[in-house]
Amino acid sequence: MTQPSPRLTTGLRDQAFRWIADDVDPDTRTELQTVLARAMGGDADAVAELADRMAGPLTFGTAGLRGPVRAGPNGMNPAVVVRTTAGVAAWLTSHGKAGGTVVVGRDARHGSAAFAVAAAEVLSAAGFAVKVLPGPLPTPVLAFAVGHLGAIAGIQVTASHNPPADNGYKLYDDTAAQIVPPADREVEAAIADAPAAVAVPRSPDATTAGSDVLETYLSRCATLPRGTARTLRVAATPMHGVGGDVLVRALRTAGFTDVRLVAEQAEPDPDFPTVAFPNPEEPGATDRLLALAAEIDADLAIALDPDADRCALGARDGDGTWRMLRGDETGVLLGEHVLSTTDSTDPLVATTIVSSSMLGGMAEAHGARYAETLTGFKWLARAGEGLVFAYEEALGVCVNPGFVRDKDGIAAAVLACDLAATTKAAGRTLFDVLDDLAVRHGVHLTDQVSVRIPDLRARAELMDRVRTAPPATLADVAVTAEDLLPEADVLRLRGEGLRVVLRPSGTEPKLKVYLEVTADVPAEEDLPESRRTAAKRLTALRTELSQLLDR
């Protein structure tokens, strides 16, 4: 049966007219007027588009705001940024922070410059001392600046590794870490109470932060290496983002001077023309990097995501081929490097409930404390006193919690070069180190199954179905279920040598399932067989989970 075409209702039409009247930007006013005119002319596609644009506001969720750059309340545009910042200003004032310093930074995506100006002007008019970072810079530089300048908050305009059409707005509090509940709901309520964008006062009184912020950040990064070896050739890419220049400067300041960038991806470009999806985890995204690494006979390959808070590593395997390391492989390599060299008397390392559990065994072997948190660096940054290292499997690594309380791709790259150079000087490779860790702590193989479910209700129903009737066995192993509600919408299944974690994504229309299989390694010569056994079980586990979620 043919579905009737959507019709423009009076309510939707009037809602659009009101938003247009209250918009602060002539370009987005014209944009929405054009869509409205088509809808009023009977264009069914325009009606659906208008309904989607007016379906907002964007939710102030896990990482602040994130959405497509377009006119209307359900998009990133100057009017939305103005009202959002008015809500942030009201929230800060309600918590006794009136008049304090707020740092504003941005990446180089479409709209980022205008959004940063809008945020700075609203905060200035609200009586805050606003420091704007000079030009597009990595997100970890903003996180550093909040603490360095003693600010009460920081705002970074970025959509990280989202598609080119998106942008976002990330909020840090006076701890220099991303906000956590209930702050997000409080900010969202304050945004809802904010006046129309045209009624929000704005003032051009913000000042530009000095170059000393970046210089101090770079000098701190230069202190991260533990070893003295510096002979290393590096192939790197900022993936059309803002990390290229800062990465090269950070590595050179630390003594690693032989760095070659992928030429086509070296400069910021908001269209990300050479990658289908600007995320180092995506298939094909690092093809040019690995080709460059092979061409120049590099010792290490480094890929940053567009706002440079994530770091992916690539290395040459024993057969001479280059491959990117999984996030868990990078995490345990750098975690071991930190644990074996830290001068902390009571160190703490942390990862998330969906990352490899190997870090826990490593911490125990080094006499260090270990913590697992919910997913996201807003939780990892708050794992506890004495934190020296944290990572999540999605390429987020913090090797410098003393001066950046967030994931930091630049700092992680510096320490990765230190590890690679030290390992090279000893005549070994990163894969040799991974083998050593597997022999000492067992094989830990991880994987992920993602089920795309745009309908939030259907996604919730699928989670409820698995919660109500969890499997009794997986890959021929008896498992028990642990429900983390109401703390988090997470279901964990565990059995001897395996773990499965199910959770809806906070930023994508997906249900994500994280798999881990472990196997003991009785002796070094047993490592290949232990890996084969674990890989076979992981394949079976992946197949069963895919079938379970496809019912």
Short mmCIF file of N, CA and C in Angstrom, two decimals, residues 143 197 344 425:
data_model
loop_
_atom_site.label_atom_id
_atom_site.label_comp_id
_atom_site.label_asym_id
_atom_site.label_seq_id
_atom_site.Cartn_x
_atom_site.Cartn_y
_atom_site.Cartn_z
N ALA A 143 41.64 21.71 26.07
CA ALA A 143 41.55 21.09 27.40
C ALA A 143 42.72 21.52 28.27
N ALA A 197 17.29 33.63 19.95
CA ALA A 197 18.66 34.02 19.66
C ALA A 197 18.80 35.51 19.43
N SER A 344 55.67 7.53 39.85
CA SER A 344 54.60 7.68 40.84
C SER A 344 54.71 6.58 41.88
N ALA A 425 65.96 0.76 19.00
CA ALA A 425 67.35 0.78 19.46
C ALA A 425 67.75 -0.56 20.06
#
